[in-house]
Amino acid sequence: MGGRWAQSHHISSPNMAQMAPYEVDDCRGVLKVYSDGSIWRSTEPSFRVPVLDDGSVLWKDVMFDQPNNLHLRLYKPALASAKKLPVFYYIHGGGFCIGSRTWPNCQNYCFKLALALQAVVVAPDYRLAPEDRLPLAVEDGLASVKWLQGQAVALQPDPWLVDTADFSRVFLSGDSAGGNIAHNVAVRLRVGAKSLQPVRVRGYVLLAPFFGGTQLTESEAHGPKDAFLNSELIDRFWRLSIPDGDTMDHPLVNPFGPVSLDLEPVELDPILVVCGGSDLLKDRAKEYAERLKNWGKDVKYVEFEGQQHGFFTINPNSEPSIQLMQIIKDFITMYST
């Protein structure tokens, strides 16, 4: 175990006014932060892959938060296997700093989810750091689920959605930072999500959830240096997204930190936790699942040996990715009755 930086800070210098702004942080080439606090964002995604839209899945964008200009992307199979399909949220990753529902890797995975799971897939955006630091991403995740409740009770709902969606079978999943959001939404909603009625959340799928802490885990300290999500990038994402002056033991970052809510008495819906064996986040994901399970919660942990962070979106046709899709499908089937 080792220490790591414990406080986020704004870089400043007495000579900053005289100096030309220089680059302080670069997140996968699509987000750059400069010494004067200015921020540059690319209009292009960091993953340049073709969108594989063959017409087998219908999709459209909907605004769910007008004041913050936040949209979500809805997907459904063009030829559904049943009149009503479960609703499956997919909250994208990106260290709370980058990523979008519009990125091709996200869109292609949602196509696969909609077809393989025979589900209505909801892929919401959320506000990104460092312009909008935590807890705003979690608030936006929750708002996207409340939007679904609004559709379920609306006098004039969107028929594109309500004619197909089964609001009594809703599953919330998230990838990396999205997995963190899904966890924090689960803790807010508690078992049964009674505040969302008639929407019924049946379970959560955390795909390599992005948790942290001031103490390094073994996999963080000794994970592969050439990992897709390496320790330098992990630190950068946290430094840019944690509230100013706070630490990596912030309750939204570390579920078991010294100031975090005690989860032992909290009743939660079933949770599936997935991680790659070569992912630096592996130890945190495994500890999360084991601790909750030891407290009597319905939690399953699945680890894919040798797989890196985001393997299922990077190589969606690989054997592990196909296995994962079946595991998610079985999870939905198990908890849909």
PDB file of N, CA, C and O in Angstrom, residues 260-311:
ATOM      1  N   SER A 260     -17.248   8.419   4.310  1.00  0.00           N
ATOM      2  CA  SER A 260     -18.304   7.889   3.438  1.00  0.00           C
ATOM      3  C   SER A 260     -19.454   7.319   4.250  1.00  0.00           C
ATOM      4  O   SER A 260     -19.276   6.901   5.401  1.00  0.00           O
ATOM      5  N   LEU A 261     -20.620   7.288   3.639  1.00  0.00           N
ATOM      6  CA  LEU A 261     -21.793   6.681   4.255  1.00  0.00           C
ATOM      7  C   LEU A 261     -21.519   5.216   4.545  1.00  0.00           C
ATOM      8  O   LEU A 261     -20.947   4.503   3.712  1.00  0.00           O
ATOM      9  N   ASP A 262     -21.912   4.742   5.713  1.00  0.00           N
ATOM     10  CA  ASP A 262     -21.792   3.323   6.047  1.00  0.00           C
ATOM     11  C   ASP A 262     -22.823   2.555   5.225  1.00  0.00           C
ATOM     12  O   ASP A 262     -24.029   2.703   5.422  1.00  0.00           O
ATOM     13  N   LEU A 263     -22.336   1.733   4.304  1.00  0.00           N
ATOM     14  CA  LEU A 263     -23.242   1.019   3.399  1.00  0.00           C
ATOM     15  C   LEU A 263     -23.798  -0.271   3.996  1.00  0.00           C
ATOM     16  O   LEU A 263     -24.709  -0.861   3.401  1.00  0.00           O
ATOM     17  N   GLU A 264     -23.279  -0.687   5.126  1.00  0.00           N
ATOM     18  CA  GLU A 264     -23.725  -1.974   5.682  1.00  0.00           C
ATOM     19  C   GLU A 264     -25.240  -2.018   5.922  1.00  0.00           C
ATOM     20  O   GLU A 264     -25.902  -2.981   5.531  1.00  0.00           O
ATOM     21  N   PRO A 265     -25.854  -0.990   6.532  1.00  0.00           N
ATOM     22  CA  PRO A 265     -27.308  -1.051   6.760  1.00  0.00           C
ATOM     23  C   PRO A 265     -28.151  -0.623   5.562  1.00  0.00           C
ATOM     24  O   PRO A 265     -29.380  -0.704   5.607  1.00  0.00           O
ATOM     25  N   VAL A 266     -27.517  -0.172   4.476  1.00  0.00           N
ATOM     26  CA  VAL A 266     -28.256   0.337   3.317  1.00  0.00           C
ATOM     27  C   VAL A 266     -28.746  -0.835   2.471  1.00  0.00           C
ATOM     28  O   VAL A 266     -27.954  -1.676   2.037  1.00  0.00           O
ATOM     29  N   GLU A 267     -30.054  -0.880   2.229  1.00  0.00           N
ATOM     30  CA  GLU A 267     -30.609  -1.936   1.383  1.00  0.00           C
ATOM     31  C   GLU A 267     -30.503  -1.520  -0.080  1.00  0.00           C
ATOM     32  O   GLU A 267     -30.963  -0.445  -0.459  1.00  0.00           O
ATOM     33  N   LEU A 268     -29.888  -2.404  -0.879  1.00  0.00           N
ATOM     34  CA  LEU A 268     -29.645  -2.103  -2.286  1.00  0.00           C
ATOM     35  C   LEU A 268     -30.251  -3.176  -3.180  1.00  0.00           C
ATOM     36  O   LEU A 268     -30.385  -4.333  -2.775  1.00  0.00           O
ATOM     37  N   ASP A 269     -30.587  -2.789  -4.400  1.00  0.00           N
ATOM     38  CA  ASP A 269     -31.027  -3.772  -5.392  1.00  0.00           C
ATOM     39  C   ASP A 269     -29.822  -4.596  -5.849  1.00  0.00           C
ATOM     40  O   ASP A 269     -28.668  -4.206  -5.621  1.00  0.00           O
ATOM     41  N   PRO A 270     -30.064  -5.743  -6.520  1.00  0.00           N
ATOM     42  CA  PRO A 270     -28.958  -6.608  -6.967  1.00  0.00           C
ATOM     43  C   PRO A 270     -27.948  -5.855  -7.834  1.00  0.00           C
ATOM     44  O   PRO A 270     -28.320  -4.975  -8.619  1.00  0.00           O
ATOM     45  N   ILE A 271     -26.683  -6.214  -7.665  1.00  0.00           N
ATOM     46  CA  ILE A 271     -25.592  -5.543  -8.383  1.00  0.00           C
ATOM     47  C   ILE A 271     -24.680  -6.588  -9.015  1.00  0.00           C
ATOM     48  O   ILE A 271     -24.254  -7.533  -8.353  1.00  0.00           O
ATOM     49  N   LEU A 272     -24.365  -6.389 -10.299  1.00  0.00           N
ATOM     50  CA  LEU A 272     -23.362  -7.176 -11.005  1.00  0.00           C
ATOM     51  C   LEU A 272     -22.141  -6.282 -11.206  1.00  0.00           C
ATOM     52  O   LEU A 272     -22.255  -5.186 -11.756  1.00  0.00           O
ATOM     53  N   VAL A 273     -20.985  -6.739 -10.724  1.00  0.00           N
ATOM     54  CA  VAL A 273     -19.738  -5.979 -10.857  1.00  0.00           C
ATOM     55  C   VAL A 273     -18.804  -6.746 -11.786  1.00  0.00           C
ATOM     56  O   VAL A 273     -18.576  -7.948 -11.589  1.00  0.00           O
ATOM     57  N   VAL A 274     -18.264  -6.058 -12.784  1.00  0.00           N
ATOM     58  CA  VAL A 274     -17.409  -6.690 -13.790  1.00  0.00           C
ATOM     59  C   VAL A 274     -16.097  -5.924 -13.889  1.00  0.00           C
ATOM     60  O   VAL A 274     -16.087  -4.690 -13.844  1.00  0.00           O
ATOM     61  N   CYS A 275     -14.977  -6.658 -14.025  1.00  0.00           N
ATOM     62  CA  CYS A 275     -13.693  -5.985 -14.217  1.00  0.00           C
ATOM     63  C   CYS A 275     -12.738  -6.903 -14.967  1.00  0.00           C
ATOM     64  O   CYS A 275     -12.862  -8.126 -14.913  1.00  0.00           O
ATOM     65  N   GLY A 276     -11.798  -6.303 -15.679  1.00  0.00           N
ATOM     66  CA  GLY A 276     -10.752  -7.064 -16.340  1.00  0.00           C
ATOM     67  C   GLY A 276      -9.629  -7.374 -15.375  1.00  0.00           C
ATOM     68  O   GLY A 276      -9.311  -6.566 -14.489  1.00  0.00           O
ATOM     69  N   GLY A 277      -9.003  -8.532 -15.542  1.00  0.00           N
ATOM     70  CA  GLY A 277      -7.936  -8.948 -14.637  1.00  0.00           C
ATOM     71  C   GLY A 277      -6.696  -8.090 -14.711  1.00  0.00           C
ATOM     72  O   GLY A 277      -5.895  -8.054 -13.774  1.00  0.00           O
ATOM     73  N   SER A 278      -6.498  -7.365 -15.838  1.00  0.00           N
ATOM     74  CA  SER A 278      -5.334  -6.487 -15.985  1.00  0.00           C
ATOM     75  C   SER A 278      -5.692  -5.014 -15.795  1.00  0.00           C
ATOM     76  O   SER A 278      -4.886  -4.128 -16.091  1.00  0.00           O
ATOM     77  N   ASP A 279      -6.884  -4.760 -15.301  1.00  0.00           N
ATOM     78  CA  ASP A 279      -7.355  -3.394 -15.061  1.00  0.00           C
ATOM     79  C   ASP A 279      -6.804  -2.902 -13.724  1.00  0.00           C
ATOM     80  O   ASP A 279      -6.904  -3.593 -12.710  1.00  0.00           O
ATOM     81  N   LEU A 280      -6.221  -1.708 -13.705  1.00  0.00           N
ATOM     82  CA  LEU A 280      -5.706  -1.158 -12.455  1.00  0.00           C
ATOM     83  C   LEU A 280      -6.806  -0.939 -11.426  1.00  0.00           C
ATOM     84  O   LEU A 280      -6.534  -0.846 -10.225  1.00  0.00           O
ATOM     85  N   LEU A 281      -8.060  -0.851 -11.876  1.00  0.00           N
ATOM     86  CA  LEU A 281      -9.183  -0.652 -10.958  1.00  0.00           C
ATOM     87  C   LEU A 281      -9.692  -1.964 -10.356  1.00  0.00           C
ATOM     88  O   LEU A 281     -10.623  -1.955  -9.550  1.00  0.00           O
ATOM     89  N   LYS A 282      -9.071  -3.081 -10.736  1.00  0.00           N
ATOM     90  CA  LYS A 282      -9.571  -4.413 -10.362  1.00  0.00           C
ATOM     91  C   LYS A 282      -9.730  -4.583  -8.852  1.00  0.00           C
ATOM     92  O   LYS A 282     -10.776  -5.050  -8.386  1.00  0.00           O
ATOM     93  N   ASP A 283      -8.722  -4.223  -8.084  1.00  0.00           N
ATOM     94  CA  ASP A 283      -8.780  -4.462  -6.635  1.00  0.00           C
ATOM     95  C   ASP A 283      -9.918  -3.695  -5.981  1.00  0.00           C
ATOM     96  O   ASP A 283     -10.585  -4.209  -5.074  1.00  0.00           O
ATOM     97  N   ARG A 284     -10.145  -2.480  -6.437  1.00  0.00           N
ATOM     98  CA  ARG A 284     -11.250  -1.696  -5.851  1.00  0.00           C
ATOM     99  C   ARG A 284     -12.601  -2.301  -6.209  1.00  0.00           C
ATOM    100  O   ARG A 284     -13.501  -2.352  -5.378  1.00  0.00           O
ATOM    101  N   ALA A 285     -12.746  -2.755  -7.455  1.00  0.00           N
ATOM    102  CA  ALA A 285     -14.009  -3.367  -7.879  1.00  0.00           C
ATOM    103  C   ALA A 285     -14.267  -4.647  -7.087  1.00  0.00           C
ATOM    104  O   ALA A 285     -15.388  -4.898  -6.623  1.00  0.00           O
ATOM    105  N   LYS A 286     -13.224  -5.452  -6.924  1.00  0.00           N
ATOM    106  CA  LYS A 286     -13.361  -6.722  -6.204  1.00  0.00           C
ATOM    107  C   LYS A 286     -13.678  -6.481  -4.731  1.00  0.00           C
ATOM    108  O   LYS A 286     -14.553  -7.137  -4.158  1.00  0.00           O
ATOM    109  N   GLU A 287     -12.966  -5.529  -4.121  1.00  0.00           N
ATOM    110  CA  GLU A 287     -13.227  -5.224  -2.707  1.00  0.00           C
ATOM    111  C   GLU A 287     -14.648  -4.696  -2.519  1.00  0.00           C
ATOM    112  O   GLU A 287     -15.338  -5.061  -1.559  1.00  0.00           O
ATOM    113  N   TYR A 288     -15.087  -3.856  -3.437  1.00  0.00           N
ATOM    114  CA  TYR A 288     -16.445  -3.309  -3.396  1.00  0.00           C
ATOM    115  C   TYR A 288     -17.462  -4.448  -3.365  1.00  0.00           C
ATOM    116  O   TYR A 288     -18.350  -4.498  -2.504  1.00  0.00           O
ATOM    117  N   ALA A 289     -17.321  -5.384  -4.314  1.00  0.00           N
ATOM    118  CA  ALA A 289     -18.268  -6.494  -4.402  1.00  0.00           C
ATOM    119  C   ALA A 289     -18.197  -7.394  -3.162  1.00  0.00           C
ATOM    120  O   ALA A 289     -19.238  -7.793  -2.619  1.00  0.00           O
ATOM    121  N   GLU A 290     -16.988  -7.689  -2.724  1.00  0.00           N
ATOM    122  CA  GLU A 290     -16.836  -8.600  -1.579  1.00  0.00           C
ATOM    123  C   GLU A 290     -17.373  -7.999  -0.295  1.00  0.00           C
ATOM    124  O   GLU A 290     -18.029  -8.688   0.498  1.00  0.00           O
ATOM    125  N   ARG A 291     -17.122  -6.712  -0.078  1.00  0.00           N
ATOM    126  CA  ARG A 291     -17.611  -6.086   1.151  1.00  0.00           C
ATOM    127  C   ARG A 291     -19.132  -6.028   1.181  1.00  0.00           C
ATOM    128  O   ARG A 291     -19.759  -6.318   2.200  1.00  0.00           O
ATOM    129  N   LEU A 292     -19.723  -5.658   0.045  1.00  0.00           N
ATOM    130  CA  LEU A 292     -21.189  -5.603  -0.001  1.00  0.00           C
ATOM    131  C   LEU A 292     -21.790  -6.998   0.176  1.00  0.00           C
ATOM    132  O   LEU A 292     -22.794  -7.169   0.869  1.00  0.00           O
ATOM    133  N   LYS A 293     -21.162  -7.998  -0.433  1.00  0.00           N
ATOM    134  CA  LYS A 293     -21.659  -9.369  -0.312  1.00  0.00           C
ATOM    135  C   LYS A 293     -21.555  -9.860   1.122  1.00  0.00           C
ATOM    136  O   LYS A 293     -22.472 -10.514   1.650  1.00  0.00           O
ATOM    137  N   ASN A 294     -20.463  -9.526   1.784  1.00  0.00           N
ATOM    138  CA  ASN A 294     -20.292  -9.916   3.191  1.00  0.00           C
ATOM    139  C   ASN A 294     -21.310  -9.245   4.100  1.00  0.00           C
ATOM    140  O   ASN A 294     -21.599  -9.744   5.193  1.00  0.00           O
ATOM    141  N   TRP A 295     -21.854  -8.135   3.639  1.00  0.00           N
ATOM    142  CA  TRP A 295     -22.907  -7.443   4.408  1.00  0.00           C
ATOM    143  C   TRP A 295     -24.306  -7.946   4.026  1.00  0.00           C
ATOM    144  O   TRP A 295     -25.307  -7.342   4.406  1.00  0.00           O
ATOM    145  N   GLY A 296     -24.345  -9.024   3.256  1.00  0.00           N
ATOM    146  CA  GLY A 296     -25.623  -9.661   2.953  1.00  0.00           C
ATOM    147  C   GLY A 296     -26.338  -9.132   1.733  1.00  0.00           C
ATOM    148  O   GLY A 296     -27.503  -9.465   1.500  1.00  0.00           O
ATOM    149  N   LYS A 297     -25.644  -8.346   0.917  1.00  0.00           N
ATOM    150  CA  LYS A 297     -26.297  -7.802  -0.270  1.00  0.00           C
ATOM    151  C   LYS A 297     -26.127  -8.755  -1.456  1.00  0.00           C
ATOM    152  O   LYS A 297     -25.185  -9.537  -1.508  1.00  0.00           O
ATOM    153  N   ASP A 298     -27.052  -8.657  -2.400  1.00  0.00           N
ATOM    154  CA  ASP A 298     -27.061  -9.531  -3.562  1.00  0.00           C
ATOM    155  C   ASP A 298     -26.108  -8.954  -4.607  1.00  0.00           C
ATOM    156  O   ASP A 298     -26.489  -8.118  -5.433  1.00  0.00           O
ATOM    157  N   VAL A 299     -24.850  -9.389  -4.545  1.00  0.00           N
ATOM    158  CA  VAL A 299     -23.807  -8.855  -5.418  1.00  0.00           C
ATOM    159  C   VAL A 299     -23.038 -10.007  -6.056  1.00  0.00           C
ATOM    160  O   VAL A 299     -22.671 -10.965  -5.376  1.00  0.00           O
ATOM    161  N   LYS A 300     -22.791  -9.897  -7.359  1.00  0.00           N
ATOM    162  CA  LYS A 300     -21.981 -10.885  -8.072  1.00  0.00           C
ATOM    163  C   LYS A 300     -20.790 -10.184  -8.689  1.00  0.00           C
ATOM    164  O   LYS A 300     -20.931  -9.115  -9.294  1.00  0.00           O
ATOM    165  N   TYR A 301     -19.605 -10.777  -8.537  1.00  0.00           N
ATOM    166  CA  TYR A 301     -18.387 -10.213  -9.118  1.00  0.00           C
ATOM    167  C   TYR A 301     -17.861 -11.158 -10.191  1.00  0.00           C
ATOM    168  O   TYR A 301     -17.725 -12.358  -9.960  1.00  0.00           O
ATOM    169  N   VAL A 302     -17.594 -10.617 -11.380  1.00  0.00           N
ATOM    170  CA  VAL A 302     -17.044 -11.405 -12.483  1.00  0.00           C
ATOM    171  C   VAL A 302     -15.778 -10.715 -12.972  1.00  0.00           C
ATOM    172  O   VAL A 302     -15.794  -9.521 -13.301  1.00  0.00           O
ATOM    173  N   GLU A 303     -14.685 -11.478 -13.023  1.00  0.00           N
ATOM    174  CA  GLU A 303     -13.400 -10.938 -13.487  1.00  0.00           C
ATOM    175  C   GLU A 303     -12.970 -11.677 -14.748  1.00  0.00           C
ATOM    176  O   GLU A 303     -13.026 -12.908 -14.791  1.00  0.00           O
ATOM    177  N   PHE A 304     -12.550 -10.916 -15.743  1.00  0.00           N
ATOM    178  CA  PHE A 304     -12.104 -11.504 -17.006  1.00  0.00           C
ATOM    179  C   PHE A 304     -10.576 -11.472 -17.064  1.00  0.00           C
ATOM    180  O   PHE A 304      -9.970 -10.415 -17.207  1.00  0.00           O
ATOM    181  N   GLU A 305      -9.994 -12.648 -16.928  1.00  0.00           N
ATOM    182  CA  GLU A 305      -8.542 -12.785 -16.829  1.00  0.00           C
ATOM    183  C   GLU A 305      -7.844 -12.153 -18.035  1.00  0.00           C
ATOM    184  O   GLU A 305      -8.218 -12.371 -19.186  1.00  0.00           O
ATOM    185  N   GLY A 306      -6.829 -11.342 -17.725  1.00  0.00           N
ATOM    186  CA  GLY A 306      -5.993 -10.760 -18.769  1.00  0.00           C
ATOM    187  C   GLY A 306      -6.590  -9.584 -19.516  1.00  0.00           C
ATOM    188  O   GLY A 306      -5.928  -8.991 -20.374  1.00  0.00           O
ATOM    189  N   GLN A 307      -7.832  -9.216 -19.190  1.00  0.00           N
ATOM    190  CA  GLN A 307      -8.499  -8.134 -19.934  1.00  0.00           C
ATOM    191  C   GLN A 307      -8.207  -6.771 -19.301  1.00  0.00           C
ATOM    192  O   GLN A 307      -8.110  -6.639 -18.092  1.00  0.00           O
ATOM    193  N   GLN A 308      -8.098  -5.769 -20.160  1.00  0.00           N
ATOM    194  CA  GLN A 308      -7.788  -4.421 -19.708  1.00  0.00           C
ATOM    195  C   GLN A 308      -9.069  -3.605 -19.495  1.00  0.00           C
ATOM    196  O   GLN A 308     -10.182  -4.068 -19.762  1.00  0.00           O
ATOM    197  N   HIS A 309      -8.872  -2.401 -19.032  1.00  0.00           N
ATOM    198  CA  HIS A 309      -9.978  -1.485 -18.801  1.00  0.00           C
ATOM    199  C   HIS A 309     -10.703  -1.203 -20.124  1.00  0.00           C
ATOM    200  O   HIS A 309     -10.079  -0.907 -21.135  1.00  0.00           O
ATOM    201  N   GLY A 310     -12.033  -1.328 -20.110  1.00  0.00           N
ATOM    202  CA  GLY A 310     -12.827  -1.017 -21.293  1.00  0.00           C
ATOM    203  C   GLY A 310     -12.743  -2.042 -22.403  1.00  0.00           C
ATOM    204  O   GLY A 310     -13.071  -1.738 -23.555  1.00  0.00           O
ATOM    205  N   PHE A 311     -12.335  -3.275 -22.071  1.00  0.00           N
ATOM    206  CA  PHE A 311     -12.146  -4.287 -23.118  1.00  0.00           C
ATOM    207  C   PHE A 311     -13.399  -4.522 -23.952  1.00  0.00           C
ATOM    208  O   PHE A 311     -13.325  -4.824 -25.145  1.00  0.00           O
TER     209      PHE A 311
END
